[in-house]
C-alpha positions as CSV (number, residue, x, y, z in Angstrom):
1,M,0.0,0.0,0.0
2,K,1.4,3.5,-0.8
3,L,2.1,6.2,1.8
4,G,-1.0,8.1,0.7
5,G,-3.1,5.2,0.9
6,K,-2.0,4.4,4.6
7,W,-2.7,8.2,5.4
8,L,-6.2,7.8,4.2
9,V,-6.7,4.6,6.1
10,G,-5.5,6.1,9.3
11,L,-7.6,9.1,9.0
12,S,-10.8,7.3,8.1
13,R,-10.2,5.2,11.4
14,L,-9.9,8.6,13.3
15,V,-13.4,9.9,12.1
16,R,-15.1,6.6,11.9
17,R,-18.3,6.3,13.9
18,K,-19.9,3.1,15.5
19,Q,-23.3,1.8,14.9
20,V,-26.1,3.2,17.2
21,D,-27.4,0.7,19.5
22,S,-31.1,0.1,18.7
23,A,-33.7,-1.8,20.7
24,S,-33.4,-4.9,18.5
25,A,-29.5,-4.7,18.8
26,S,-29.6,-4.3,22.6
27,T,-31.9,-7.3,22.9
28,S,-29.9,-9.5,20.8
29,T,-26.7,-8.4,22.7
30,S,-28.4,-9.1,26.0
31,T,-29.4,-12.6,24.9
32,S,-25.8,-13.3,23.7
33,R,-24.5,-12.2,27.1
34,S,-27.0,-14.1,29.0
35,R,-26.0,-17.2,27.0
36,N,-22.3,-16.6,28.0
37,G,-23.0,-16.4,31.8
38,G,-25.2,-13.4,32.3
39,R,-22.5,-11.0,32.3
40,H,-24.3,-7.6,32.0
41,L,-24.9,-4.6,34.0
42,A,-27.8,-5.1,36.5
43,K,-31.0,-3.0,35.4
44,T,-32.1,-2.0,38.9
45,L,-32.1,1.7,38.9
46,S,-35.5,3.6,39.1
47,A,-36.3,7.3,38.6
48,L,-36.1,7.9,42.4
49,D,-32.6,6.3,42.4
50,L,-31.3,8.7,39.5
51,V,-32.9,11.8,41.2
52,T,-30.8,11.0,44.5
53,I,-27.6,10.2,42.4
54,G,-28.0,13.5,40.5
55,I,-28.5,15.7,43.5
56,G,-25.9,14.0,45.6
57,T,-23.4,14.4,42.9
58,T,-24.3,18.0,42.2
59,I,-24.6,19.5,45.5
60,G,-21.0,19.3,46.8
61,A,-19.5,20.8,50.1
62,G,-18.5,23.9,47.8
63,A,-22.3,25.0,48.1
64,Y,-21.8,26.0,51.6
65,I,-18.8,28.4,50.7
66,L,-19.6,29.4,47.2
67,V,-22.4,31.6,48.2
68,G,-20.1,33.9,50.4
69,T,-17.2,33.9,47.8
70,V,-19.5,34.8,44.8
71,A,-21.9,37.3,46.7
72,R,-18.9,39.2,48.2
73,E,-16.8,39.5,45.0
74,Q,-19.3,39.5,41.9
75,T,-22.9,39.6,42.4
76,G,-23.9,40.9,45.8
77,P,-27.4,40.7,46.8
78,A,-28.3,39.4,43.2
79,L,-26.7,36.0,43.9
80,P,-30.1,34.1,43.5
81,I,-30.6,35.6,40.0
82,A,-27.0,34.2,39.2
83,F,-27.9,30.9,40.4
84,L,-31.1,31.0,38.2
85,I,-29.2,32.0,35.1
86,A,-26.6,29.3,35.8
87,G,-29.5,26.9,36.2
88,I,-31.1,27.8,32.8
89,A,-27.7,27.2,31.1
90,A,-27.3,24.0,32.7
91,A,-30.8,22.9,31.8
92,L,-30.2,23.6,28.1
93,S,-27.1,21.0,28.4
94,A,-29.5,18.7,30.4
95,F,-32.0,18.6,27.6
96,C,-29.3,17.4,25.2
97,Y,-28.1,14.8,27.6
98,A,-31.6,13.5,28.2
99,E,-32.5,13.0,24.6
100,L,-29.2,11.2,23.7
101,A,-29.5,9.1,27.0
102,C,-32.8,8.1,25.8
103,R,-31.9,7.1,22.3
104,C,-28.6,5.6,23.2
105,P,-29.0,3.9,26.8
106,S,-25.5,2.6,27.1
107,A,-22.6,3.0,29.5
108,G,-20.1,5.7,28.5
109,S,-22.4,9.0,28.6
110,A,-20.7,11.7,26.4
111,Y,-18.0,9.3,25.0
112,H,-20.7,6.8,23.9
113,Y,-22.7,9.8,22.3
114,S,-19.6,11.4,20.6
115,Y,-18.5,8.1,19.2
116,I,-21.7,7.6,17.5
117,C,-22.6,11.0,16.2
118,V,-18.9,12.6,15.7
119,G,-16.0,10.1,15.5
120,E,-13.5,7.9,17.1
121,S,-10.9,10.3,17.7
122,I,-13.3,12.8,19.6
123,A,-14.7,10.2,21.5
124,W,-11.3,9.1,22.6
125,L,-10.5,12.5,23.7
126,I,-13.8,13.0,25.5
127,G,-13.4,9.7,27.3
128,W,-10.0,10.4,28.7
129,A,-10.9,13.8,29.5
130,L,-13.8,12.8,31.7
131,I,-11.8,9.9,33.3
132,L,-9.2,12.4,34.3
133,E,-11.5,14.9,35.6
134,Y,-13.6,12.5,37.6
135,T,-10.3,10.9,39.1
136,I,-8.8,14.0,40.1
137,G,-12.0,15.8,41.0
138,G,-12.9,12.8,43.3
139,S,-9.4,13.1,44.9
140,A,-9.8,16.8,45.6
141,I,-13.3,16.2,47.1
142,A,-11.9,13.6,49.5
143,R,-8.9,15.9,50.5
144,G,-11.8,18.2,52.0
145,I,-12.7,15.7,54.7
146,S,-10.1,16.4,57.2
147,P,-10.8,20.1,57.7
148,N,-14.5,19.3,58.4
149,L,-13.8,16.6,60.7
150,A,-11.5,18.9,62.7
151,I,-14.6,21.0,63.6
152,Y,-15.8,18.2,65.6
153,F,-12.6,17.7,67.4
154,G,-11.7,21.5,68.1
155,G,-9.0,21.8,65.5
156,E,-6.9,19.8,63.2
157,D,-4.2,19.5,65.9
158,K,-6.7,17.3,67.9
159,L,-7.6,14.9,65.2
160,P,-6.5,11.3,65.8
161,A,-3.4,10.3,64.1
162,V,-5.1,7.9,61.6
163,L,-7.3,10.9,60.4
164,A,-4.8,13.8,60.5
165,R,-2.6,15.1,58.0
166,H,1.3,14.6,58.3
167,I,4.2,15.7,56.4
168,V,6.3,12.8,55.0
169,F,9.4,13.7,53.1
170,G,8.0,17.2,52.4
171,I,4.6,15.8,51.0
172,V,1.4,16.4,53.0
173,V,-0.3,13.0,53.1
174,D,-3.8,12.7,54.1
175,P,-4.9,9.3,55.3
176,S,-8.5,10.1,56.0
177,A,-9.0,11.1,52.3
178,A,-7.5,7.7,51.1
179,L,-9.7,5.8,53.6
180,L,-12.6,7.5,52.4
181,V,-12.1,6.8,48.8
182,L,-11.2,3.2,49.5
183,G,-14.3,2.8,51.5
184,V,-16.5,4.4,48.6
185,T,-14.6,2.1,46.1
186,V,-15.6,-1.1,48.1
187,L,-19.3,0.2,48.3
188,L,-19.4,0.5,44.6
189,C,-17.9,-2.8,44.1
190,I,-20.8,-4.5,46.1
191,G,-23.6,-3.4,43.7
192,I,-25.2,-0.4,42.0
193,K,-28.5,-0.9,44.0
194,E,-26.7,-1.0,47.4
195,S,-24.4,2.0,46.4
196,S,-27.3,4.0,45.4
197,L,-29.2,3.4,48.5
198,V,-26.2,4.5,50.6
199,Q,-26.0,7.6,48.4
200,A,-29.6,8.3,48.8
201,L,-29.4,8.3,52.5
202,V,-26.4,10.5,52.7
203,T,-28.1,12.9,50.1
204,A,-30.9,13.1,52.2
205,L,-28.9,14.0,55.4
206,N,-27.3,16.8,53.3
207,V,-30.6,18.2,52.0
208,C,-32.0,18.3,55.5
209,A,-29.2,20.5,56.6
210,M,-29.8,22.8,53.7
211,V,-33.3,22.8,54.5
212,F,-32.6,23.5,58.4
213,V,-30.4,26.5,57.1
214,I,-33.2,27.8,55.0
215,I,-36.0,27.6,57.5
216,A,-33.8,28.9,60.5
217,G,-32.3,31.6,58.3
218,G,-35.6,32.6,56.9
219,Y,-37.2,33.0,60.3
220,L,-34.1,35.2,61.6
221,A,-34.3,37.3,58.5
222,C,-37.9,37.8,59.0
223,Q,-37.4,38.9,62.4
224,T,-34.6,41.4,61.6
225,G,-36.2,42.9,58.5
226,W,-33.9,41.3,55.9
227,N,-30.8,43.6,56.5
228,G,-28.8,42.1,53.7
229,Y,-31.2,43.9,51.1
230,H,-31.2,47.2,52.6
231,L,-28.0,48.7,51.0
232,S,-27.1,52.0,49.5
233,S,-25.3,50.1,46.5
234,G,-28.4,48.5,45.5
235,Y,-29.3,45.0,44.4
236,F,-26.7,45.0,41.6
237,P,-23.7,46.5,43.2
238,Y,-21.2,45.0,40.7
239,G,-23.5,45.7,37.6
240,F,-24.6,43.3,34.8
241,N,-21.0,42.2,34.1
242,G,-20.6,41.0,37.7
243,L,-24.0,39.1,37.5
244,L,-23.0,37.3,34.4
245,S,-19.5,36.6,35.9
246,G,-21.1,35.2,39.1
247,S,-23.4,33.2,36.9
248,A,-20.3,31.6,35.2
249,T,-18.7,30.9,38.5
250,V,-22.0,29.2,40.1
251,F,-22.5,27.2,37.0
252,F,-19.8,24.6,38.0
253,S,-22.1,23.9,41.1
254,Y,-24.5,22.3,38.8
255,I,-22.1,20.0,37.3
256,G,-23.2,16.4,38.2
257,F,-26.4,15.6,36.1
258,D,-24.3,14.1,33.2
259,V,-23.3,11.1,35.9
260,V,-26.9,10.3,35.7
261,A,-26.7,9.8,31.9
262,G,-23.7,7.5,32.6
263,T,-25.9,4.9,34.6
264,A,-28.3,4.6,31.6
265,E,-27.3,0.9,30.9
266,E,-28.4,0.1,34.5
267,V,-31.9,1.9,34.5
268,K,-35.0,-0.2,34.3
269,R,-37.0,2.0,31.9
270,P,-34.5,4.7,30.4
271,Q,-37.0,6.0,28.0
272,R,-39.0,7.5,30.8
273,D,-36.8,7.5,33.9
274,L,-33.7,9.2,32.5
275,P,-35.4,12.3,31.4
276,L,-37.2,12.4,34.8
277,G,-34.1,11.8,36.8
278,I,-32.0,14.5,35.0
279,G,-34.7,17.1,35.0
280,L,-35.9,16.6,38.8
281,A,-32.4,16.5,40.0
282,L,-31.4,19.8,38.3
283,S,-34.8,21.4,39.2
284,M,-34.3,20.5,42.8
285,C,-30.7,21.6,43.1
286,C,-31.7,25.1,41.4
287,I,-34.3,25.5,43.8
288,L,-32.2,24.7,46.9
289,Y,-29.3,26.9,45.6
290,M,-31.8,29.9,45.1
291,L,-33.4,29.5,48.4
292,L,-30.0,29.1,50.4
293,S,-28.5,32.0,48.7
294,S,-31.6,34.2,49.1
295,I,-31.7,33.5,52.9
296,I,-27.9,34.1,53.5
297,V,-27.6,37.4,51.5
298,G,-30.6,38.5,53.3
299,L,-29.4,37.8,56.7
300,V,-26.0,39.5,56.5
301,P,-24.7,42.4,54.0
302,Y,-22.7,40.8,51.3
303,D,-19.6,42.9,52.2
304,R,-19.5,41.5,55.5
305,F,-19.3,37.8,54.5
306,D,-16.6,35.5,55.6
307,K,-15.3,33.9,52.5
308,D,-14.3,30.6,54.1
309,T,-17.6,30.2,56.4
310,P,-20.3,32.5,55.2
311,I,-23.3,30.4,56.5
312,S,-21.7,29.6,59.9
313,S,-20.4,33.2,60.3
314,A,-23.8,34.8,59.4
315,F,-25.6,32.7,62.0
316,A,-22.9,33.5,64.6
317,D,-23.9,37.1,64.2
318,Y,-27.4,36.2,65.8
319,G,-25.8,34.2,68.6
320,M,-26.2,30.8,66.9
321,E,-22.7,29.5,66.9
322,W,-23.9,25.9,67.2
323,V,-25.2,25.9,63.5
324,V,-21.7,25.3,62.5
325,Y,-22.1,21.8,63.4
326,V,-25.2,21.5,61.4
327,V,-23.3,23.2,58.4
328,T,-20.3,20.8,59.0
329,T,-22.4,17.7,59.0
330,G,-24.1,18.9,55.8
331,A,-20.7,19.6,54.2
332,I,-19.4,16.1,55.3
333,M,-22.5,14.4,53.9
334,A,-22.2,16.3,50.6
335,L,-18.5,15.3,50.3
336,C,-19.4,11.8,50.6
337,A,-22.2,12.1,48.2
338,S,-20.2,13.9,45.5
339,L,-17.3,11.3,45.9
340,M,-19.7,8.6,45.3
341,G,-21.0,10.5,42.1
342,S,-17.4,11.1,40.9
343,L,-16.1,7.4,41.2
344,L,-19.3,5.9,39.8
345,P,-19.0,6.9,36.2
346,Q,-15.2,6.1,35.8
347,P,-15.3,2.4,35.6
348,R,-18.2,2.5,33.3
349,M,-16.4,4.8,31.0
350,L,-13.4,2.5,30.9
351,M,-15.7,-0.4,30.3
352,A,-17.4,1.3,27.2
353,M,-13.9,2.1,25.9
354,A,-12.9,-1.4,26.3
355,R,-16.1,-2.7,24.6
356,D,-15.2,-0.4,21.6
357,G,-11.4,-1.8,21.5
358,L,-9.8,1.4,22.7
359,L,-8.8,-0.1,26.0
360,P,-7.8,-3.7,27.0
361,S,-10.5,-6.1,27.4
362,F,-9.7,-6.4,31.2
363,F,-11.6,-3.2,31.8
364,S,-14.9,-4.6,30.2
365,D,-15.0,-7.6,32.6
366,I,-18.4,-7.7,34.7
367,N,-18.6,-9.5,37.9
368,K,-21.3,-12.2,37.7
369,H,-22.4,-11.6,41.4
370,S,-22.5,-7.9,41.7
371,Q,-23.0,-7.3,37.9
372,V,-20.7,-4.4,38.1
373,P,-17.2,-3.9,36.5
374,V,-15.4,-4.5,39.6
375,K,-11.9,-4.7,38.0
376,S,-12.4,-1.2,36.7
377,T,-13.9,0.0,39.8
378,V,-10.9,-1.2,41.8
379,A,-8.3,0.4,39.4
380,T,-9.9,3.8,39.4
381,G,-10.6,3.7,43.2
382,F,-6.9,2.9,43.9
383,L,-5.5,5.5,41.6
384,A,-7.9,8.2,43.1
385,A,-7.0,6.8,46.7
386,V,-3.2,7.3,45.9
387,L,-3.9,10.9,44.6
388,A,-6.0,11.6,47.6
389,F,-3.3,10.5,49.9
390,S,-0.3,11.9,48.6
391,M,-1.1,15.0,46.3
392,N,-2.7,18.5,46.7
393,V,-4.9,18.2,43.7
394,S,-7.3,21.2,44.3
395,Q,-5.8,23.6,41.9
396,L,-5.5,20.8,39.2
397,A,-9.0,20.0,39.9
398,G,-10.3,23.3,38.9
399,M,-8.2,23.1,35.5
400,V,-9.6,19.7,34.7
401,S,-13.2,20.8,34.8
402,V,-12.6,22.0,31.2
403,G,-13.1,18.2,30.4
404,T,-16.8,18.6,31.5
405,L,-17.3,21.8,29.5
406,L,-15.9,20.0,26.5
407,A,-18.2,17.0,27.0
408,Y,-21.2,19.4,27.3
409,T,-20.2,21.1,23.8
410,I,-19.8,17.8,22.2
411,V,-23.1,16.5,23.4
412,A,-24.8,19.8,22.0
413,V,-23.1,19.0,18.7
414,S,-24.2,15.7,18.7
415,I,-27.9,16.8,18.9
416,L,-27.4,19.0,15.9
417,I,-25.8,16.1,14.0
418,L,-28.7,13.7,15.0
419,R,-31.5,16.3,13.9
420,Y,-29.8,17.4,10.5
421,V,-27.2,15.0,9.5
422,P,-27.6,11.5,11.2
423,P,-24.6,9.0,10.7
424,D,-24.6,7.5,7.2
425,E,-25.5,4.0,8.9
426,M,-29.0,5.6,9.0
427,P,-31.5,4.4,6.5
428,L,-33.1,6.9,4.1
429,P,-35.8,9.0,5.9
430,S,-39.3,7.5,5.6
431,S,-40.8,10.3,3.5
432,V,-37.9,9.8,0.9
433,R,-38.5,6.0,0.8
434,E,-42.2,6.5,0.4
435,S,-41.6,9.2,-2.3
436,I,-39.5,6.6,-4.0
437,T,-41.6,3.4,-3.5
438,S,-45.0,5.3,-4.3
439,V,-43.8,5.5,-8.0
440,S,-43.1,1.8,-8.2
441,D,-46.3,0.8,-6.8
442,G,-48.2,1.4,-10.0
443,S,-46.0,-0.5,-12.2
444,S,-47.0,-4.0,-11.0
445,D,-48.6,-5.1,-14.2
446,S,-45.3,-4.3,-16.1
447,I,-42.6,-5.3,-13.6
448,H,-42.7,-8.5,-11.8
449,Q,-40.2,-7.7,-9.0
450,F,-38.5,-4.7,-7.8
451,H,-35.7,-4.4,-5.3
452,D,-33.7,-1.3,-3.7
453,N,-30.6,-2.0,-5.8
454,T,-31.9,-4.1,-8.7
455,A,-34.9,-4.3,-10.7
456,K,-36.0,-7.5,-12.4
457,V,-38.2,-6.8,-15.5
458,P,-39.6,-8.7,-18.3
459,L,-37.3,-9.4,-21.0
460,I,-39.7,-7.5,-23.6
461,L,-40.8,-4.0,-22.5
462,S,-43.3,-1.8,-24.4
463,E,-42.3,1.7,-25.3
464,G,-44.4,3.0,-22.5
465,D,-42.9,0.7,-19.8
466,S,-39.3,1.8,-20.9
467,Q,-40.3,5.6,-20.6
468,Y,-42.0,5.0,-17.2
469,L,-38.8,3.2,-15.8
470,F,-36.6,5.9,-17.1
471,E,-38.9,8.6,-15.4
472,E,-38.9,6.6,-12.3
473,K,-35.2,6.3,-12.2
474,V,-34.7,10.2,-12.8
475,G,-37.2,10.9,-10.0
476,R,-35.4,8.7,-7.5
477,R,-32.0,10.4,-8.4
478,S,-33.5,13.7,-8.0
479,I,-34.8,13.0,-4.5
480,E,-31.5,11.5,-3.4
481,D,-29.6,14.4,-4.8
482,K,-31.9,16.9,-3.1
483,E,-31.4,14.9,0.2
484,R,-27.4,15.0,-0.3
485,R,-27.7,18.6,-0.7
486,R,-29.8,19.3,2.2
487,R,-27.2,17.2,4.4
488,K,-24.3,19.1,3.0
489,I,-25.8,22.5,3.7
490,A,-26.7,21.3,7.2
491,A,-23.2,20.1,7.8
492,W,-21.6,23.3,6.9
493,N,-23.9,25.4,9.0
494,I,-23.4,23.2,12.1
495,G,-19.7,24.0,11.5
496,F,-20.5,27.8,11.3
497,V,-22.4,27.5,14.5
498,C,-19.6,25.8,16.4
499,I,-16.9,28.3,15.0
500,G,-19.2,31.4,15.8
501,A,-19.6,30.2,19.4
502,F,-16.1,29.4,20.0
503,V,-14.8,32.7,18.7
504,L,-17.5,34.6,20.7
505,A,-16.8,32.7,23.8
506,T,-13.0,33.3,23.3
507,A,-13.3,36.9,22.6
508,T,-15.6,37.8,25.5
509,S,-13.6,35.7,28.2
510,A,-10.2,37.0,27.0
511,E,-8.7,39.4,29.8
512,N,-5.7,41.0,28.0
513,L,-7.6,41.6,24.6
514,P,-8.1,45.4,23.9
515,S,-11.8,46.5,23.9
516,Y,-11.6,47.7,20.3
517,Y,-10.4,44.2,19.0
518,G,-12.7,42.5,21.4
519,I,-15.7,44.0,19.9
520,I,-14.7,43.3,16.4
521,I,-14.1,39.6,17.1
522,S,-17.0,39.1,19.3
523,G,-19.1,40.8,16.7
524,S,-17.6,38.6,13.8
525,G,-18.2,35.3,16.0
526,G,-21.8,36.4,17.0
527,A,-22.5,37.1,13.1
528,V,-21.2,33.7,12.0
529,L,-23.2,32.2,14.8
530,L,-26.4,33.8,14.1
531,L,-26.2,33.2,10.2
532,G,-25.6,29.4,10.9
533,L,-28.6,29.4,13.3
534,I,-30.8,31.1,10.9
535,I,-30.1,28.8,8.1
536,L,-30.3,25.7,10.2
537,S,-33.7,26.8,11.4
538,S,-34.8,27.3,7.8
539,I,-33.8,23.7,6.8
540,D,-36.0,20.9,7.2
541,Q,-34.5,18.4,10.0
542,D,-33.8,14.8,9.0
543,V,-37.0,12.7,9.2
544,G,-34.7,9.6,9.8
545,R,-33.8,10.7,13.3
546,H,-37.3,9.3,14.5
547,S,-35.6,5.8,14.0
548,F,-32.3,6.7,15.3
549,G,-31.5,4.3,18.3
550,H,-34.2,3.6,21.0
551,A,-37.4,5.7,19.8
552,G,-40.2,7.0,21.8
553,G,-38.2,9.0,24.4
554,F,-37.5,12.5,25.3
555,C,-36.8,15.1,22.4
556,C,-34.9,18.2,23.0
557,P,-37.2,21.2,22.2
558,F,-36.4,24.2,20.1
559,V,-33.5,22.9,18.1
560,P,-31.2,24.5,17.0
561,F,-31.7,27.6,19.3
562,F,-31.3,25.6,22.6
563,Q,-28.1,24.3,21.6
564,W,-25.7,27.4,21.2
565,P,-25.8,28.4,24.7
566,A,-24.7,24.9,25.7
567,F,-21.4,25.6,24.0
């Protein structure tokens, strides 16, 4: 083979897409696995399980600190509005996840969707980005357990030796963080139903702590006249830019609903329960965030917030120092629930990549008793425990959040591809097939048999029959050419939307870019984005999307206009 041919083969492998999993394919796969010993993931999760997994993963211990930092530096009393804006933006991404999770209910989440809709190279990048983020993010979460436990013991110097941090060869080691990660790993190996039950209990305790803060804080605020809102600086002390900046910051407090999509293969009724689980979890998180922030900024003026302990210090101003123990309990429960949510999708991501041949088959093994990928769970749990024990990964954890944002972007692009240019493995849209076959229905007297690729006709044809066959072939070719042109126009405009959104986001977030150039670049990116959206909205969506994967589930509304904010 020539060098050019090798390059073409290599490039085709990078952009190749795997076949979508349909209902019939899933049934045959499950039957095959059952014959080989029943090695498949257990379908035991209900909508309630998904809601608790989503809430537990999303509401972390940072929620008890973030309200003070963002209100003091970016939004002021307008913090609830910032949470609302961020919640709406997160909901747009959640709509995309909900539709793809219904149509492709297999393990792997964004990796799985991008492999089907975009290509192997992008899927490989997304898979490793999410594995890295979940591992480092979980380790960073576990490192927060020691400072919270120290509050119960009266300080970090009074912690038992097995729980306290130590300096060994210049490295700050954290035994309690490693023990917590190992404990969660063992729980995840027992089974998905057992781990989801424990996460539900832990999440319930966390939510109870937040509800207590909301009710007690609301009572105090009503008694004192909501002092935090009576300020000379007004409700928007940092202006509209500060509100948007605060919304971008608190958006990361909604990250976690994608974990629900990662459990799609273990859901009893994915078409119904996955959209319910994602939607209810995100809605409840948004309501809790807005209520909590409304109460806290009303108790104490935002410029008097303690950035490290905003909630505890706000209650301490009213002589309720003991509330710190309630807040600490909620923070510890939030840490545990978030850690479970971080470690849960990693082995399933590795399993999905191993199934596709991108990793050794070792990672795709499923335990026949617990029906979970135990080997992958142990591997990822051990790595996270080592990182939590020996490394301060808090700064690195903030950097790898880019992986989640990249996954959200690819999922939004996948929805556009699904609606306008489904993968080539898809059959022709039903409307096209009907247009083609309706012409041939009337020729039964002259044509004995007709197939998609060949036509068997009598050896002797009349002049009228020959003319009719010629017109039928020309009509079919015209329909196919029209469909190809529509797909090509749609593909180009999906590219314009992606480029415009990227340019606009980059220009608006660049800090050292002169304002003059920033306006020009932002305007150009916005114009390209708007042009792509207008053309896409004027093009008919591919009717073949209705038969893509598992039909009958949730459909994302207002495509393509609901996708561009998800970028």
